[in-house]
Amino acid sequence: MSDAAQPTAAEVRAAAEAVKTALDRHLAAVERRSGEDDPAVSEAFNQLAAAAEAYDELLYDRYDEVTPFEIPGAEDTLPPYAGPDEPNAISVLIRRDYTVAEPQRLLAQAHRVEAAEFDAGGDDDQAAGTLPGALGVLFGEFEPDEIASRHKEFGLEEGDSTLWVTASEEPPEAGEWLDSPFEHIDAQHVVCRFDVSAVFDDDEVSAGEDDDIDFVDEDDEDEEQLEPLDAEK
């Protein structure tokens, strides 16, 4: 960076003072918090993060030094809620990732569903003959929540998942968002968010939790009972 583009020492010091002010505001908001999800605390947190990030950038540009602070990225935090106080509608956005851990088990379960439909008079189009077809059969037969609770039976392994609840004044028009269901989400209308990830499990283990304890898992017994599925192929 050229000298002309560098911030001045006064600008760096002003940024440092802004961090001190934001830190005091954050502490005051925490001391006055009215509950676990106090919006004042969230707003003060975001202001502190923004001030610290600005100071870190100026400090590096001027002196080639960094701070020990880890600044959360915009994708890691939500802005303060600015949606309706009395929403008339909510939207629930869910994403769940799976790994196809046992393809043969998945195919066998889909064949079972397809065979039952054929016996009941359904069309025998052999959609379960491929993995994409088998997934279509299973997700067409079972609700996503049921698949989530029984994923091992279907040869799937859970990955990351997230659930967002957003609020709005009025429900959308029928069919309005079906072509792009996850676009145009206003982050300030997110009421709450719940994330599940192996990253959090790793953090718990590193914090001292004992991962050597074995528990009896009913799902393991179910897996043993389902072993003949592969023999039906």
CSV table of N, CA and C in Angstrom, one decimal, residues 52-138:
chain,number,residue,atom,x,y,z
A,52,ALA,N,-14.2,-3.2,16.3
A,52,ALA,CA,-13.0,-3.9,16.4
A,52,ALA,C,-12.4,-4.3,15.1
A,53,GLU,N,-13.3,-4.6,14.1
A,53,GLU,CA,-12.8,-5.0,12.8
A,53,GLU,C,-12.2,-3.7,12.1
A,54,ALA,N,-12.9,-2.6,12.2
A,54,ALA,CA,-12.4,-1.4,11.6
A,54,ALA,C,-11.0,-1.0,12.2
A,55,TYR,N,-10.9,-1.1,13.5
A,55,TYR,CA,-9.6,-0.8,14.2
A,55,TYR,C,-8.5,-1.8,13.7
A,56,ASP,N,-8.8,-3.1,13.6
A,56,ASP,CA,-7.9,-4.1,13.2
A,56,ASP,C,-7.3,-3.7,11.8
A,57,GLU,N,-8.2,-3.4,10.9
A,57,GLU,CA,-7.8,-3.1,9.5
A,57,GLU,C,-6.9,-1.8,9.4
A,58,LEU,N,-7.3,-0.8,10.2
A,58,LEU,CA,-6.5,0.5,10.2
A,58,LEU,C,-5.2,0.2,10.8
A,59,LEU,N,-5.1,-0.5,11.9
A,59,LEU,CA,-3.9,-0.8,12.6
A,59,LEU,C,-2.9,-1.6,11.6
A,60,TYR,N,-3.5,-2.5,10.9
A,60,TYR,CA,-2.6,-3.3,9.9
A,60,TYR,C,-2.1,-2.4,8.8
A,61,ASP,N,-3.1,-1.5,8.2
A,61,ASP,CA,-2.7,-0.7,7.1
A,61,ASP,C,-1.6,0.3,7.5
A,62,ARG,N,-1.7,0.8,8.7
A,62,ARG,CA,-0.8,1.9,9.2
A,62,ARG,C,0.5,1.3,9.7
A,63,TYR,N,0.4,0.3,10.6
A,63,TYR,CA,1.6,-0.2,11.3
A,63,TYR,C,2.0,-1.6,11.0
A,64,ASP,N,1.2,-2.3,10.1
A,64,ASP,CA,1.5,-3.7,9.8
A,64,ASP,C,1.4,-4.6,11.0
A,65,GLU,N,0.5,-4.3,11.9
A,65,GLU,CA,0.3,-5.0,13.1
A,65,GLU,C,-1.2,-5.5,13.2
A,66,VAL,N,-1.5,-6.5,14.0
A,66,VAL,CA,-2.8,-7.0,14.1
A,66,VAL,C,-3.2,-7.1,15.6
A,67,THR,N,-4.5,-7.3,15.8
A,67,THR,CA,-5.0,-7.4,17.2
A,67,THR,C,-5.2,-8.9,17.5
A,68,PRO,N,-5.3,-9.3,18.7
A,68,PRO,CA,-5.6,-10.7,19.1
A,68,PRO,C,-7.1,-11.1,19.0
A,69,PHE,N,-7.9,-10.1,18.5
A,69,PHE,CA,-9.3,-10.4,18.5
A,69,PHE,C,-9.7,-11.2,17.3
A,70,GLU,N,-10.7,-12.1,17.5
A,70,GLU,CA,-11.3,-12.9,16.4
A,70,GLU,C,-12.6,-12.2,16.1
A,71,ILE,N,-12.6,-11.6,14.9
A,71,ILE,CA,-13.8,-10.8,14.5
A,71,ILE,C,-14.8,-11.8,13.8
A,72,PRO,N,-16.0,-12.0,14.3
A,72,PRO,CA,-16.9,-12.9,13.6
A,72,PRO,C,-17.3,-12.3,12.3
A,73,GLY,N,-17.4,-13.2,11.3
A,73,GLY,CA,-17.8,-12.7,10.0
A,73,GLY,C,-19.3,-12.5,9.9
A,74,ALA,N,-19.8,-11.8,8.8
A,74,ALA,CA,-21.2,-11.5,8.7
A,74,ALA,C,-22.0,-12.7,8.6
A,75,GLU,N,-21.4,-13.8,8.1
A,75,GLU,CA,-22.2,-15.0,7.9
A,75,GLU,C,-22.4,-15.8,9.2
A,76,ASP,N,-21.6,-15.4,10.3
A,76,ASP,CA,-21.6,-16.1,11.5
A,76,ASP,C,-22.6,-15.5,12.5
A,77,THR,N,-23.0,-14.3,12.3
A,77,THR,CA,-23.9,-13.6,13.2
A,77,THR,C,-25.1,-13.0,12.5
A,78,LEU,N,-26.2,-12.8,13.2
A,78,LEU,CA,-27.4,-12.2,12.6
A,78,LEU,C,-27.5,-10.8,13.1
A,79,PRO,N,-28.0,-9.9,12.3
A,79,PRO,CA,-28.2,-8.5,12.7
A,79,PRO,C,-29.3,-8.5,13.7
A,80,PRO,N,-29.5,-7.4,14.5
A,80,PRO,CA,-30.6,-7.3,15.4
A,80,PRO,C,-31.9,-7.4,14.7
A,81,TYR,N,-32.9,-8.1,15.4
A,81,TYR,CA,-34.2,-8.3,14.8
A,81,TYR,C,-34.9,-7.0,14.6
A,82,ALA,N,-35.4,-6.8,13.4
A,82,ALA,CA,-36.1,-5.6,13.0
A,82,ALA,C,-37.4,-5.9,12.3
A,83,GLY,N,-38.0,-7.1,12.6
A,83,GLY,CA,-39.2,-7.5,11.9
A,83,GLY,C,-40.4,-7.0,12.7
A,84,PRO,N,-41.6,-7.4,12.4
A,84,PRO,CA,-42.8,-6.9,13.0
A,84,PRO,C,-42.9,-7.4,14.5
A,85,ASP,N,-43.4,-6.5,15.4
A,85,ASP,CA,-43.5,-6.9,16.8
A,85,ASP,C,-44.6,-7.9,17.0
A,86,GLU,N,-45.6,-7.9,16.2
A,86,GLU,CA,-46.7,-8.9,16.2
A,86,GLU,C,-46.9,-9.5,14.8
A,87,PRO,N,-46.0,-10.4,14.5
A,87,PRO,CA,-46.1,-11.0,13.1
A,87,PRO,C,-47.4,-11.8,12.9
A,88,ASN,N,-47.9,-11.7,11.7
A,88,ASN,CA,-49.1,-12.5,11.4
A,88,ASN,C,-48.7,-13.8,10.6
A,89,ALA,N,-47.5,-13.9,10.3
A,89,ALA,CA,-47.0,-15.1,9.6
A,89,ALA,C,-45.6,-15.4,9.9
A,90,ILE,N,-45.2,-16.7,9.8
A,90,ILE,CA,-43.8,-17.1,10.0
A,90,ILE,C,-43.4,-18.0,8.9
A,91,SER,N,-42.1,-18.1,8.6
A,91,SER,CA,-41.6,-19.1,7.6
A,91,SER,C,-40.5,-19.9,8.3
A,92,VAL,N,-40.5,-21.2,8.1
A,92,VAL,CA,-39.5,-22.0,8.7
A,92,VAL,C,-38.6,-22.6,7.6
A,93,LEU,N,-37.3,-22.2,7.6
A,93,LEU,CA,-36.4,-22.6,6.6
A,93,LEU,C,-35.5,-23.7,7.2
A,94,ILE,N,-35.4,-24.8,6.6
A,94,ILE,CA,-34.6,-26.0,7.1
A,94,ILE,C,-33.7,-26.5,6.0
A,95,ARG,N,-32.5,-26.7,6.4
A,95,ARG,CA,-31.6,-27.5,5.5
A,95,ARG,C,-30.9,-28.5,6.3
A,96,ARG,N,-31.0,-29.8,5.8
A,96,ARG,CA,-30.3,-30.9,6.5
A,96,ARG,C,-29.4,-31.6,5.4
A,97,ASP,N,-28.1,-31.8,5.8
A,97,ASP,CA,-27.2,-32.5,4.9
A,97,ASP,C,-27.0,-34.0,5.3
A,98,TYR,N,-27.0,-34.9,4.4
A,98,TYR,CA,-26.7,-36.3,4.7
A,98,TYR,C,-25.6,-36.8,3.8
A,99,THR,N,-24.9,-37.9,4.2
A,99,THR,CA,-24.0,-38.6,3.4
A,99,THR,C,-24.7,-40.0,3.2
A,100,VAL,N,-24.6,-40.4,1.9
A,100,VAL,CA,-25.2,-41.8,1.6
A,100,VAL,C,-24.1,-42.8,2.1
A,101,ALA,N,-24.3,-43.2,3.3
A,101,ALA,CA,-23.3,-44.1,3.9
A,101,ALA,C,-23.4,-45.6,3.5
A,102,GLU,N,-24.7,-46.0,3.2
A,102,GLU,CA,-24.9,-47.4,2.8
A,102,GLU,C,-25.9,-47.4,1.6
A,103,PRO,N,-25.3,-47.3,0.4
A,103,PRO,CA,-26.2,-47.2,-0.8
A,103,PRO,C,-27.1,-48.4,-0.9
A,104,GLN,N,-26.6,-49.6,-0.6
A,104,GLN,CA,-27.5,-50.8,-0.7
A,104,GLN,C,-28.6,-50.8,0.2
A,105,ARG,N,-28.4,-50.3,1.4
A,105,ARG,CA,-29.5,-50.2,2.4
A,105,ARG,C,-30.6,-49.2,1.9
A,106,LEU,N,-30.1,-48.1,1.3
A,106,LEU,CA,-31.0,-47.1,0.8
A,106,LEU,C,-31.9,-47.7,-0.4
A,107,LEU,N,-31.2,-48.4,-1.3
A,107,LEU,CA,-31.9,-49.0,-2.4
A,107,LEU,C,-32.9,-50.0,-1.9
A,108,ALA,N,-32.5,-50.8,-0.9
A,108,ALA,CA,-33.4,-51.9,-0.5
A,108,ALA,C,-34.6,-51.3,0.2
A,109,GLN,N,-34.5,-50.2,0.9
A,109,GLN,CA,-35.7,-49.6,1.6
A,109,GLN,C,-36.6,-49.0,0.5
A,110,ALA,N,-36.0,-48.4,-0.5
A,110,ALA,CA,-36.8,-47.8,-1.6
A,110,ALA,C,-37.5,-48.9,-2.3
A,111,HIS,N,-36.9,-50.1,-2.6
A,111,HIS,CA,-37.5,-51.2,-3.2
A,111,HIS,C,-38.7,-51.7,-2.4
A,112,ARG,N,-38.6,-51.7,-1.1
A,112,ARG,CA,-39.7,-52.1,-0.2
A,112,ARG,C,-40.9,-51.2,-0.4
A,113,VAL,N,-40.6,-49.9,-0.4
A,113,VAL,CA,-41.7,-49.0,-0.5
A,113,VAL,C,-42.4,-49.1,-1.9
A,114,GLU,N,-41.5,-49.3,-2.9
A,114,GLU,CA,-42.0,-49.4,-4.3
A,114,GLU,C,-42.9,-50.7,-4.4
A,115,ALA,N,-42.4,-51.8,-3.8
A,115,ALA,CA,-43.1,-53.1,-3.9
A,115,ALA,C,-44.4,-53.0,-3.2
A,116,ALA,N,-44.5,-52.3,-2.1
A,116,ALA,CA,-45.7,-52.1,-1.3
A,116,ALA,C,-46.7,-51.3,-2.2
A,117,GLU,N,-46.3,-50.3,-2.9
A,117,GLU,CA,-47.1,-49.5,-3.7
A,117,GLU,C,-47.6,-50.3,-4.9
A,118,PHE,N,-46.8,-51.2,-5.4
A,118,PHE,CA,-47.2,-52.1,-6.5
A,118,PHE,C,-48.3,-53.0,-6.1
A,119,ASP,N,-48.1,-53.6,-4.9
A,119,ASP,CA,-49.1,-54.6,-4.4
A,119,ASP,C,-50.4,-53.9,-4.1
A,120,ALA,N,-50.3,-52.5,-3.8
A,120,ALA,CA,-51.5,-51.8,-3.5
A,120,ALA,C,-52.2,-51.2,-4.8
A,121,GLY,N,-51.6,-51.5,-6.0
A,121,GLY,CA,-52.2,-51.1,-7.2
A,121,GLY,C,-51.4,-49.9,-7.8
A,122,GLY,N,-50.3,-49.5,-7.3
A,122,GLY,CA,-49.5,-48.4,-7.8
A,122,GLY,C,-48.8,-48.8,-9.1
A,123,ASP,N,-48.2,-47.8,-9.7
A,123,ASP,CA,-47.4,-48.1,-10.9
A,123,ASP,C,-46.0,-48.6,-10.6
A,124,ASP,N,-45.7,-49.7,-11.2
A,124,ASP,CA,-44.4,-50.3,-11.0
A,124,ASP,C,-43.4,-49.8,-12.0
A,125,ASP,N,-42.8,-48.6,-11.8
A,125,ASP,CA,-41.9,-48.0,-12.8
A,125,ASP,C,-40.5,-48.2,-12.4
A,126,GLN,N,-40.2,-49.0,-11.3
A,126,GLN,CA,-38.8,-49.3,-10.9
A,126,GLN,C,-38.0,-48.1,-10.7
A,127,ALA,N,-38.6,-47.1,-10.1
A,127,ALA,CA,-37.8,-45.8,-9.9
A,127,ALA,C,-36.7,-46.1,-8.9
A,128,ALA,N,-36.8,-47.1,-8.0
A,128,ALA,CA,-35.8,-47.4,-7.0
A,128,ALA,C,-34.6,-48.1,-7.5
A,129,GLY,N,-34.5,-48.2,-8.8
A,129,GLY,CA,-33.3,-48.9,-9.4
A,129,GLY,C,-32.0,-48.1,-9.3
A,130,THR,N,-32.1,-46.8,-9.1
A,130,THR,CA,-30.9,-46.0,-9.1
A,130,THR,C,-31.0,-45.2,-7.7
A,131,LEU,N,-29.8,-44.7,-7.3
A,131,LEU,CA,-29.8,-43.9,-6.1
A,131,LEU,C,-30.7,-42.7,-6.1
A,132,PRO,N,-30.6,-41.9,-7.2
A,132,PRO,CA,-31.5,-40.7,-7.3
A,132,PRO,C,-32.9,-41.1,-7.3
A,133,GLY,N,-33.2,-42.2,-8.0
A,133,GLY,CA,-34.6,-42.7,-8.0
A,133,GLY,C,-35.1,-43.1,-6.6
A,134,ALA,N,-34.1,-43.9,-5.9
A,134,ALA,CA,-34.5,-44.3,-4.6
A,134,ALA,C,-34.7,-43.2,-3.6
A,135,LEU,N,-33.9,-42.2,-3.7
A,135,LEU,CA,-34.1,-41.0,-2.8
A,135,LEU,C,-35.4,-40.3,-3.1
A,136,GLY,N,-35.8,-40.3,-4.4
A,136,GLY,CA,-37.1,-39.7,-4.8
A,136,GLY,C,-38.3,-40.5,-4.2
A,137,VAL,N,-38.1,-41.9,-4.2
A,137,VAL,CA,-39.1,-42.7,-3.6
A,137,VAL,C,-39.3,-42.5,-2.1
A,138,LEU,N,-38.1,-42.5,-1.4
A,138,LEU,CA,-38.2,-42.4,0.0
A,138,LEU,C,-38.7,-41.0,0.5
